[in-house]
CSV table of C-alpha atoms and ligand atoms in Angstrom, one decimal:
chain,number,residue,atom,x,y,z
A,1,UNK,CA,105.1,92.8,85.5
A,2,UNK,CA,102.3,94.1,84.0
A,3,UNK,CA,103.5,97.9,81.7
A,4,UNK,CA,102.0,101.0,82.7
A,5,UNK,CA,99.5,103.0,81.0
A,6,UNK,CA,102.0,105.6,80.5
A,7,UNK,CA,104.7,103.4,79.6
A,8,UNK,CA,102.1,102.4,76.5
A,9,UNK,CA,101.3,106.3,76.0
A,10,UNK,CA,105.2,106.3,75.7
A,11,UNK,CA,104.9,102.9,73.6
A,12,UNK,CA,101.9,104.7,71.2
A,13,UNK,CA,104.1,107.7,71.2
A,14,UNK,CA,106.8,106.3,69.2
A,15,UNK,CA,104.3,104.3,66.9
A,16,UNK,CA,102.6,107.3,65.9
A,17,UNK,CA,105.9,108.0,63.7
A,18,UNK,CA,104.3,106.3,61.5
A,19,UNK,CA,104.9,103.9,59.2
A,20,UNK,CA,108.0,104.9,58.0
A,21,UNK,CA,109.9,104.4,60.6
A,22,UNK,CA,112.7,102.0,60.2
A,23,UNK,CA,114.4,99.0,62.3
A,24,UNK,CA,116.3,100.9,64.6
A,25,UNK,CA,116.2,102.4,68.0
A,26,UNK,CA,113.6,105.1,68.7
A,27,UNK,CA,113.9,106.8,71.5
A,28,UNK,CA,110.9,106.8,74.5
A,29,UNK,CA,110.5,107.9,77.8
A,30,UNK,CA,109.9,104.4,80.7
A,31,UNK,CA,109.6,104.5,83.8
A,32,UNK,CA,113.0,102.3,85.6
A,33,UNK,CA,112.5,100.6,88.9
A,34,UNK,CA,115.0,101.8,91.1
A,35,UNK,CA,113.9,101.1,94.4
A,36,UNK,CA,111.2,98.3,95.8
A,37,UNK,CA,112.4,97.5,99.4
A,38,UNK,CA,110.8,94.5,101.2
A,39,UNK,CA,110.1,95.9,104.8
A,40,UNK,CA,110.7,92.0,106.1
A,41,UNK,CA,114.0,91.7,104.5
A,42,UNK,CA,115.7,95.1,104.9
A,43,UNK,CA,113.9,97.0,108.2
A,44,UNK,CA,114.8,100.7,108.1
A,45,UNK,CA,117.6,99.9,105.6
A,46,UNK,CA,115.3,101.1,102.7
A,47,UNK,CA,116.0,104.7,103.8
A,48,UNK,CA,119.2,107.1,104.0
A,49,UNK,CA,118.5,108.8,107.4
A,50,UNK,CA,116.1,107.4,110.3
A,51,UNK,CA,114.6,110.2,112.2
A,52,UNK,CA,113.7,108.1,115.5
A,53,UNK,CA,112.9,110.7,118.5
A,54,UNK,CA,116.0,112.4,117.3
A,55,UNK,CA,115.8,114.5,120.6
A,56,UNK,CA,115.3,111.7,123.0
A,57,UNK,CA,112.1,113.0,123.8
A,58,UNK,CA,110.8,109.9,124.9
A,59,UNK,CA,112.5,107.1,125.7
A,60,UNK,CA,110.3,104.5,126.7
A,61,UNK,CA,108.6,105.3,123.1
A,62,UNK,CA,111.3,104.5,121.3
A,63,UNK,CA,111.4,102.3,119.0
A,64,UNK,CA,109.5,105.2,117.2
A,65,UNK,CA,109.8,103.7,113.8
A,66,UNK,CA,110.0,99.7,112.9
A,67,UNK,CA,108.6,97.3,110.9
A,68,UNK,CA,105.0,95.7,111.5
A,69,UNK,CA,104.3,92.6,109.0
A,70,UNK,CA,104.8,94.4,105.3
A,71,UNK,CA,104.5,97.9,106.4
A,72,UNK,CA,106.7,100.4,108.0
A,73,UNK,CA,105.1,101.8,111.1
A,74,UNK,CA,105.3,105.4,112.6
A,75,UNK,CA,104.4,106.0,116.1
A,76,UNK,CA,103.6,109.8,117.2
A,77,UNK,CA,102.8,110.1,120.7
A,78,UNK,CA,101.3,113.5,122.3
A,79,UNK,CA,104.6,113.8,124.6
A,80,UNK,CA,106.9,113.4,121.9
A,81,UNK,CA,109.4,116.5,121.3
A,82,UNK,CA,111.1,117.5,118.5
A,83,UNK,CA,114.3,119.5,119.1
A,84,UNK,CA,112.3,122.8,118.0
A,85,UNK,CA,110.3,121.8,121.4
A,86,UNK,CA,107.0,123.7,119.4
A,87,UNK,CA,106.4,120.6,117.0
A,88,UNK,CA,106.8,116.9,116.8
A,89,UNK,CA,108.9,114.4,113.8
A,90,UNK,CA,109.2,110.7,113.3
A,91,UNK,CA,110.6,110.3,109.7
A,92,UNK,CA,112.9,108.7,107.6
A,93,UNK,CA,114.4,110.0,104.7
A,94,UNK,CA,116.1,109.0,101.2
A,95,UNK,CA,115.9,105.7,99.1
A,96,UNK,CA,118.7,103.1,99.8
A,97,UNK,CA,119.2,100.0,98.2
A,98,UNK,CA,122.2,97.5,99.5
A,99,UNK,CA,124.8,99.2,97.0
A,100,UNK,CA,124.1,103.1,98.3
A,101,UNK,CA,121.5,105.3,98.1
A,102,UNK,CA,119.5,106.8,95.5
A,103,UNK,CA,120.2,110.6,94.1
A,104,UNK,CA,117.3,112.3,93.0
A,105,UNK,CA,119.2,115.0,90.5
A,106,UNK,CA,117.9,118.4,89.1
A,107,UNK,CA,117.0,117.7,85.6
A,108,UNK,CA,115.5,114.2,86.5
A,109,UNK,CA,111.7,112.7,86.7
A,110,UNK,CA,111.1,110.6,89.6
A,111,UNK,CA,107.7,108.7,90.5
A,112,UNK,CA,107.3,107.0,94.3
A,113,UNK,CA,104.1,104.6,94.6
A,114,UNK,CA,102.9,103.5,97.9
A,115,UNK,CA,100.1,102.5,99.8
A,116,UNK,CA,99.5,104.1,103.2
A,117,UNK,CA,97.1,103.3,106.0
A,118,UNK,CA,96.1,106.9,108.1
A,119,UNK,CA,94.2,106.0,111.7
A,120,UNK,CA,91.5,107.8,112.5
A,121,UNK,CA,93.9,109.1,115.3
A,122,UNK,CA,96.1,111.0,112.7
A,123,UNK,CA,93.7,113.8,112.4
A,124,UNK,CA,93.7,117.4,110.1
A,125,UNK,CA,95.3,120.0,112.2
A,126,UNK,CA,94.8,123.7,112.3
A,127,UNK,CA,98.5,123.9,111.9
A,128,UNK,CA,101.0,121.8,109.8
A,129,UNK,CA,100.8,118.0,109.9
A,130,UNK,CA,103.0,116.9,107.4
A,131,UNK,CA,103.2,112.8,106.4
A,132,UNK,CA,105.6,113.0,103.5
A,133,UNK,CA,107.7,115.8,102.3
A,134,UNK,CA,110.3,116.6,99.8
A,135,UNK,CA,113.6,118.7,100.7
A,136,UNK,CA,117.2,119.3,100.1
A,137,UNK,CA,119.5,117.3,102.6
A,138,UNK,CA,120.7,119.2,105.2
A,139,UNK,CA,118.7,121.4,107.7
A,140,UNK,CA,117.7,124.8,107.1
A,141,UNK,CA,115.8,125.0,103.8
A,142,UNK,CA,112.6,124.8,103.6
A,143,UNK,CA,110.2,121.7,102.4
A,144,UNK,CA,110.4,121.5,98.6
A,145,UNK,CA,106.9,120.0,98.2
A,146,UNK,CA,104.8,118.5,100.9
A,147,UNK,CA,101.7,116.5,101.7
A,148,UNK,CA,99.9,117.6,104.8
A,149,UNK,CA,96.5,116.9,106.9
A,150,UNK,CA,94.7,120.3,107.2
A,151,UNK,CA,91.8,121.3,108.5
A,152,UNK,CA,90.1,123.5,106.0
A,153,UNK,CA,87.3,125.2,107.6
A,154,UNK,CA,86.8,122.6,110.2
A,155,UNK,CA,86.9,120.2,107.5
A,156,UNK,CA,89.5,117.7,107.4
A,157,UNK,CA,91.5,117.2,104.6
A,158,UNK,CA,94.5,115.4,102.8
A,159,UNK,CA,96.4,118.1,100.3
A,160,UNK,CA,99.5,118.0,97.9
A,161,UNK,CA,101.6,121.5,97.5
A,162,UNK,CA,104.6,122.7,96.3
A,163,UNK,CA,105.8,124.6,99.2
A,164,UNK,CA,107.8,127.9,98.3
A,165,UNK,CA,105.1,129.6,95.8
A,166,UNK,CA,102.0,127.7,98.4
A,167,UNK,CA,101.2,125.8,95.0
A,168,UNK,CA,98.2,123.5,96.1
A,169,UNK,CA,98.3,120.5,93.3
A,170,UNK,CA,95.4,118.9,95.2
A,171,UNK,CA,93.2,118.3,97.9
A,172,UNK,CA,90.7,115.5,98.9
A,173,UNK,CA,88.6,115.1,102.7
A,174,UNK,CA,90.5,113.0,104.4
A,175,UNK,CA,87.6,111.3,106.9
A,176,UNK,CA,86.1,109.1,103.9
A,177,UNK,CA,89.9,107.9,103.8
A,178,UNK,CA,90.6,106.7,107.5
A,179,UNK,CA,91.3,103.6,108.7
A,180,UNK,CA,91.8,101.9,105.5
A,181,UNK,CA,95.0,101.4,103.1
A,182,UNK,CA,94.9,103.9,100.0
A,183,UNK,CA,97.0,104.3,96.9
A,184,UNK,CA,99.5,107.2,96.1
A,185,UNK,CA,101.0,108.2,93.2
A,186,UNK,CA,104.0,111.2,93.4
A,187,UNK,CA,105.7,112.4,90.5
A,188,UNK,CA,108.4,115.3,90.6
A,189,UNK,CA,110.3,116.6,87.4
A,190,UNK,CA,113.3,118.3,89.2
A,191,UNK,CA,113.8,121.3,88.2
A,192,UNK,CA,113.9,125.2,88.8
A,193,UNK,CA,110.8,127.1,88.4
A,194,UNK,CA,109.0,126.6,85.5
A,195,UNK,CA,110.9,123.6,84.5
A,196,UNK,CA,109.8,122.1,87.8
A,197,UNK,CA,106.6,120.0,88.0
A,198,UNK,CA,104.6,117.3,90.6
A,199,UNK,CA,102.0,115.0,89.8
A,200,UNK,CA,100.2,113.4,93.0
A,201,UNK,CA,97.4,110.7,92.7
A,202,UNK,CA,95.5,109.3,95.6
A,203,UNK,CA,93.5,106.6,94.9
A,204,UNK,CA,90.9,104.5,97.5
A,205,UNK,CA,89.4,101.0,96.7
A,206,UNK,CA,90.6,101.5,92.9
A,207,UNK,CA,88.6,105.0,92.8
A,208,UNK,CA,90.8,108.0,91.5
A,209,UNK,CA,90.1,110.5,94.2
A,210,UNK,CA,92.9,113.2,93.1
A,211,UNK,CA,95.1,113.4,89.8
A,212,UNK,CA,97.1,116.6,89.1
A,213,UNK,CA,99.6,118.2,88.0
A,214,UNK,CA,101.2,121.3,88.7
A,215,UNK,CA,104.0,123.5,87.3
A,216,UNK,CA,106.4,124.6,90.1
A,217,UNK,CA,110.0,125.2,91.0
A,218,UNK,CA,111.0,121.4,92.7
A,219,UNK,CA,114.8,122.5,93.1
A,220,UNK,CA,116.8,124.5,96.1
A,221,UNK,CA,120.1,123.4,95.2
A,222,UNK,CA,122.2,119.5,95.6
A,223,UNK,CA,119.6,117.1,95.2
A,224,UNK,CA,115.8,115.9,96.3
A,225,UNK,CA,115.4,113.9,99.0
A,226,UNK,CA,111.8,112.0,100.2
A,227,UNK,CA,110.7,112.7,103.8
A,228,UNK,CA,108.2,110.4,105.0
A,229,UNK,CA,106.1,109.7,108.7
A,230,UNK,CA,104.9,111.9,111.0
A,231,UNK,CA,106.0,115.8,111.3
A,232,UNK,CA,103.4,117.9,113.0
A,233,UNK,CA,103.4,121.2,115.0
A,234,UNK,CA,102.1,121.5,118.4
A,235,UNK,CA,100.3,124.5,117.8
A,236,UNK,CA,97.0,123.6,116.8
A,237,UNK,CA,94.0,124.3,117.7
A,238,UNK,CA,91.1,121.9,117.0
A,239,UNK,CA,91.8,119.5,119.8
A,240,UNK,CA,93.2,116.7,116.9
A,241,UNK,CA,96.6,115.8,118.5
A,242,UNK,CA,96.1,112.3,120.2
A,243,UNK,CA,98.6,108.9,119.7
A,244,UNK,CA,98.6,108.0,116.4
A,245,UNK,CA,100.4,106.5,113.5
A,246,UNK,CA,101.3,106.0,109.9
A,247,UNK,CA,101.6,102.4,108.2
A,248,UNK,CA,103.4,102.9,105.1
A,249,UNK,CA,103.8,99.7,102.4
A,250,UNK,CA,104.4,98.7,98.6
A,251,UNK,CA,106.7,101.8,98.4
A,252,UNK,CA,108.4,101.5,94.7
A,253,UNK,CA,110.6,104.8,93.2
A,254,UNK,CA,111.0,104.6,89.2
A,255,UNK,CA,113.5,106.8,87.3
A,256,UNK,CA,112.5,108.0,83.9
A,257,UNK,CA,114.9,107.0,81.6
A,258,UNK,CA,115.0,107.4,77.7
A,259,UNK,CA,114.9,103.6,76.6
A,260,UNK,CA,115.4,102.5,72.9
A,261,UNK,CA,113.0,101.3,70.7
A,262,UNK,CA,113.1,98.7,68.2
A,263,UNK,CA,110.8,97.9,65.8
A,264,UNK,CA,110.4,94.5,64.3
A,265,UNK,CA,107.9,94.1,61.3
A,266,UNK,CA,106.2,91.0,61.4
A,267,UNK,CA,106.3,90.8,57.9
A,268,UNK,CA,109.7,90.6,57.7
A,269,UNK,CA,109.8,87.8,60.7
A,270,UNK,CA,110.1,84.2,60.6
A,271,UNK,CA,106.5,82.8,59.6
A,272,UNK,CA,104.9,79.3,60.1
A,273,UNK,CA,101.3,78.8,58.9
A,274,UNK,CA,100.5,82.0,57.8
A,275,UNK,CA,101.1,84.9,55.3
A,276,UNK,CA,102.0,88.3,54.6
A,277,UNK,CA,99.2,90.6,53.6
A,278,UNK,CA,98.1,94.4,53.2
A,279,UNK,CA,94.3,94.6,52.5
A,280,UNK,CA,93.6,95.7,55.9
A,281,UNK,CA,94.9,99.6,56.6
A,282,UNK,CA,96.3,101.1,59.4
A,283,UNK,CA,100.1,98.8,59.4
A,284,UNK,CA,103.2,99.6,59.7
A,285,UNK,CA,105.9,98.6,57.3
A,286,UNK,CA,104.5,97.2,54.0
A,287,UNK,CA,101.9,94.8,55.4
A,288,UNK,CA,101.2,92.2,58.6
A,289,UNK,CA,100.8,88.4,59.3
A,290,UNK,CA,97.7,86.9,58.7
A,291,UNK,CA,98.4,83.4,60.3
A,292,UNK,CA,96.4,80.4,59.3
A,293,UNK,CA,93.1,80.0,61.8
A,294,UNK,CA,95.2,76.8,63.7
A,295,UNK,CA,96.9,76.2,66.7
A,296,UNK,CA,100.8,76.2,66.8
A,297,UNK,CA,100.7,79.1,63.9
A,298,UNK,CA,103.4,81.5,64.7
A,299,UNK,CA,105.4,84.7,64.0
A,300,UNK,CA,109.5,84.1,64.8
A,301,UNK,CA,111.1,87.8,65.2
A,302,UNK,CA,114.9,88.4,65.8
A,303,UNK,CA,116.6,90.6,67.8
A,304,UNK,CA,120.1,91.7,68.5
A,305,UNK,CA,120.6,92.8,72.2
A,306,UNK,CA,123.9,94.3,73.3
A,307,UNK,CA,123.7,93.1,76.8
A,308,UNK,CA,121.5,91.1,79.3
A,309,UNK,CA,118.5,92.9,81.0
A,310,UNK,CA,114.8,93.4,81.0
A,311,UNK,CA,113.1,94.7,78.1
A,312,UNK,CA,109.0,95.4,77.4
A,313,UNK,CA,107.7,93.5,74.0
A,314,UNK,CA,104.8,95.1,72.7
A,315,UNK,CA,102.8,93.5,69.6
A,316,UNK,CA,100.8,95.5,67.8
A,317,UNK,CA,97.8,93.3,66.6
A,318,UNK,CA,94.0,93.6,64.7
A,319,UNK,CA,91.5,90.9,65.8
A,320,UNK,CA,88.0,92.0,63.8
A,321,UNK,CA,86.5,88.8,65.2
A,322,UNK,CA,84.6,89.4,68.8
A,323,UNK,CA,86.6,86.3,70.5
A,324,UNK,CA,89.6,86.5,72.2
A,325,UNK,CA,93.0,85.1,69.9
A,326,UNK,CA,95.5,83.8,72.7
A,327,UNK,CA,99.0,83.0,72.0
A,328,UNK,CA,101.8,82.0,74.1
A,329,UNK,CA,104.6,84.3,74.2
A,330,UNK,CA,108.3,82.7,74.2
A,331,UNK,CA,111.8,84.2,74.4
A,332,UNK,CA,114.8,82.1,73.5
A,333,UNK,CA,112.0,78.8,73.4
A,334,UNK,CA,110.9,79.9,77.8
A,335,UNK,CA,107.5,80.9,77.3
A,336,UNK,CA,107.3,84.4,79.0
A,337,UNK,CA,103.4,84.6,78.6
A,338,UNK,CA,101.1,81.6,78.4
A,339,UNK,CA,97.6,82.5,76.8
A,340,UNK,CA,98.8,85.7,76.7
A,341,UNK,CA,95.0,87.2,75.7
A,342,UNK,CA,94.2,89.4,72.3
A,343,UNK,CA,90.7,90.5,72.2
A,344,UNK,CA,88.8,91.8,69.7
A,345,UNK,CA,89.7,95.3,68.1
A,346,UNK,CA,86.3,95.7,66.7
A,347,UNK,CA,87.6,95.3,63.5
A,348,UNK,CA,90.7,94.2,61.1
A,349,UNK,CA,92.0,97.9,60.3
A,350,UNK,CA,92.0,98.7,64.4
A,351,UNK,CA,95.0,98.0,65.7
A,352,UNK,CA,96.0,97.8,69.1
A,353,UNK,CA,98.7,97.0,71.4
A,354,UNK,CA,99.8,94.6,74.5
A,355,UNK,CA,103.1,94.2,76.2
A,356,UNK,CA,105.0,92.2,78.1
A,357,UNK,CA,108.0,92.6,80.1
A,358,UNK,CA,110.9,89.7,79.6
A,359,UNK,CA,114.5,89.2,80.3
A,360,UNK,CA,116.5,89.4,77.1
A,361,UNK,CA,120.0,87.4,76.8
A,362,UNK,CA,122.8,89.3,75.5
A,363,UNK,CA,123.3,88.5,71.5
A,364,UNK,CA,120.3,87.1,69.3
A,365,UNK,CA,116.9,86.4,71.0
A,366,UNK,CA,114.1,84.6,69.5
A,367,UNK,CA,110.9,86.0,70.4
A,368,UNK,CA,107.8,84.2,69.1
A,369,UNK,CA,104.3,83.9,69.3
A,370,UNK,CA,102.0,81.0,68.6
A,371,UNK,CA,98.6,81.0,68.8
A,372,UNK,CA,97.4,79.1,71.4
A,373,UNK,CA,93.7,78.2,70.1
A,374,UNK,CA,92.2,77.1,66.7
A,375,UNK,CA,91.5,80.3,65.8
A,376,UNK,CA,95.1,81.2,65.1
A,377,UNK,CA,96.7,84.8,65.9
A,378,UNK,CA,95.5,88.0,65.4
A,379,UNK,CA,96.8,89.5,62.4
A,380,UNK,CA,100.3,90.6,63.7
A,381,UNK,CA,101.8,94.3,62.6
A,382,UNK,CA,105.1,94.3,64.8
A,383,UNK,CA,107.1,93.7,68.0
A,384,UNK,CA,108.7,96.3,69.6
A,385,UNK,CA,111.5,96.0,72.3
A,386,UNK,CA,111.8,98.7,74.7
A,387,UNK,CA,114.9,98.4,76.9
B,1,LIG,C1,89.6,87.5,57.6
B,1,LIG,C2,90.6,88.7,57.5
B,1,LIG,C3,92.0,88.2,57.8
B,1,LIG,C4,92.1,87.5,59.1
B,1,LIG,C5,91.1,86.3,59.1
B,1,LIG,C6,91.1,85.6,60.4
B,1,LIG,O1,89.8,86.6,56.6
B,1,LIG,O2,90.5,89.3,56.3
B,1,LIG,O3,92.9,89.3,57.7
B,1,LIG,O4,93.4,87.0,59.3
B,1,LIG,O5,89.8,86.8,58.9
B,1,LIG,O6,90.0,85.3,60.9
B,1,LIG,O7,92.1,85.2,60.9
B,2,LIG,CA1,94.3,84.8,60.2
């Protein structure tokens, strides 16, 4: 698993305490995989509540909602009925897992990626057309925050909001974006009024088309809970309600927790072939590794873990040659990263950063990296474990 850019913001965050900062924890924000269900494996057991033709509108319809190859499918038909007869819903709510489902609480960041595939039967409607919302369980309130299909004069278009205050975080034409699988990107810090915020990306064919964020109230009361498929009124009026459906896949929800962060000097590491210098600026501690220029050279860190678990390894590293310095990457002698690439910096006093996620055993782990070519390792500042 590859770390996030903002994971690494997180990651830079912490480094840019500076040089003084000692062996123990720091604290950063990461982003926790909570929630990755395989449609294949668990059906509709990824969610809390299915919403299947909950007025047994239509019958012969029903299955509404199933899974189709890796996707989760949503079939909206014109006849369907809701049980306020003047609009139509086939949704699932919540995030479950096997042991329970997920509680989005006020005071907490959440982030939901997914890929979704829109048919150019699922139009823009005059009126709502709602394919994912956010709300408090239970009927009666109000959407918390909401992404819709509206036609904005005459125009279709795919739009994020924050419902209560009509806070529009973004907006895209949603034609361009038919009949093909795109990428989105929510965010939602829970909390009331100005402590509340979303972020919602849509990406299509690894173009950013949207990226906001917006300052909002994101709590009614209990807890947050994702609504997601088809939720449209009957009511408009541009001739865009036909059969359709949603394909929804790759749906992942991360907490943000506050991980620790250790950092491990290099220059206070285990060293084979290689030395501890300072003529170069820009380290941390009192200096880094230069190894020798030869295969098998490495850099042996240490590290106490209090339990079992993943962890990201960043090394912070300065290569002022213009060819790539590969090492392997091992943890307790596995290696977790074979020719694990470190490219040029542009020159030895800028330093940069990769990571790596690995499992870490409970007690002492070895973590070490050897250079994989001739050319030896970059000149090596520090690990750092984030877990
Ligand atoms: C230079 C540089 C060293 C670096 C070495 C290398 O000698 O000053 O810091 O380690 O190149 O190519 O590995
Ligand atoms: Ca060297």
């Amino acid at each position: 698993m590859t770390v996030t850019r903002r994971q690494l913001g997180a990651l830079v965050g912490a480094a840019l305490l500076g040089p003084a900062l000692p062996a123990r924890p720091a604290s950063a924000a990461a982003w926790k995989l909570m929630w990755a269900p395989d449609p294949a494996a668990v059906g509709l057991g990824a969610f809390e509540t299915i919403e299947d033709d909950r007025a047994d509108s239509h019958p012969a319809g029903q299955p509404h909602i199933y899974v189709e190859g890796d996707a989760f499918r949503f079939n909206m038909h014109t006849v369907d009925r809701d049980t306020s007869t003047d609009r139509q819903r086939q949704e699932v709510t919540g995030t479950r897992n096997p042991d329970g489902y997920l509680r989005w609480l006020a005071g907490e960041t959440w982030r939901v990626t997914y890929s979704m595939y829109i048919p150019s039967s699922l139009k823009a409607t005059t009126t709502f057309t709602h394919i994912s919302q956010t709300k408090m369980p239970g009927t009666g309130t109000s959407p918390i925050t909401v992404t819709s299909l509206r036609r904005v004069n005459g125009v279709q278009t795919i739009e994020h909001k924050i419902f209560e205050s009509d806070t529009l975080v973004g907006r895209t034409e949603l034609e361009p974006l038919h009949d093909k699988w795109i990428d989105a990107e929510y965010e939602i810090k829970i909390g009331d009024g100005s402590s509340g915020s979303v972020r919602w990306v849509l990406r299509s064919g690894g173009v950013t088309l949207v990226d906001a964020t917006k300052t909002g109230d994101t709590f009614l009361g209990d807890r947050v809970r994702p609504k997601r498929g088809i939720y449209r009124s009957l009511g408009d009026t541009s001739g865009s309600l036909q059969n359709c459906y949603l394909l929804l896949r790759n749906m992942r929800a991360y907490k943000q927790v506050q991980a620790a962060v250790t950092r491990l000097e290099a220059e206070d590491a285990t060293i084979s072939q290689g030395v501890v210098e300072s003529n170069h600026a820009g380290f941390s501690g009192t200096g880094f590794v230069n190894t020798d220029n030869a295969a098998g050279a490495y850099v042996e860190w240490r590290h106490d873990a209090a339990a079992a678990g993943p962890a990201t390894l960043t090394v912070r590293y300065a290569n002022g040659t213009s060819a790539d310095r590969p090492a392997d990457l091992a943890v307790n002698g596995r290696v977790v990263a074979s020719g694990l690439p470190f490219p040029g910096t542009g020159a030895w006093t800028s330093w940069a950063s990769r990571s790596v996620s690995a499992d870490l055993a409970a007690g002492t782990n070895t973590i070490r990296l050897t250079a994989a070519t001739a050319g030896g390792c970059p000149n090596l500042d520090y690990l750092e474990v984030l877990r």
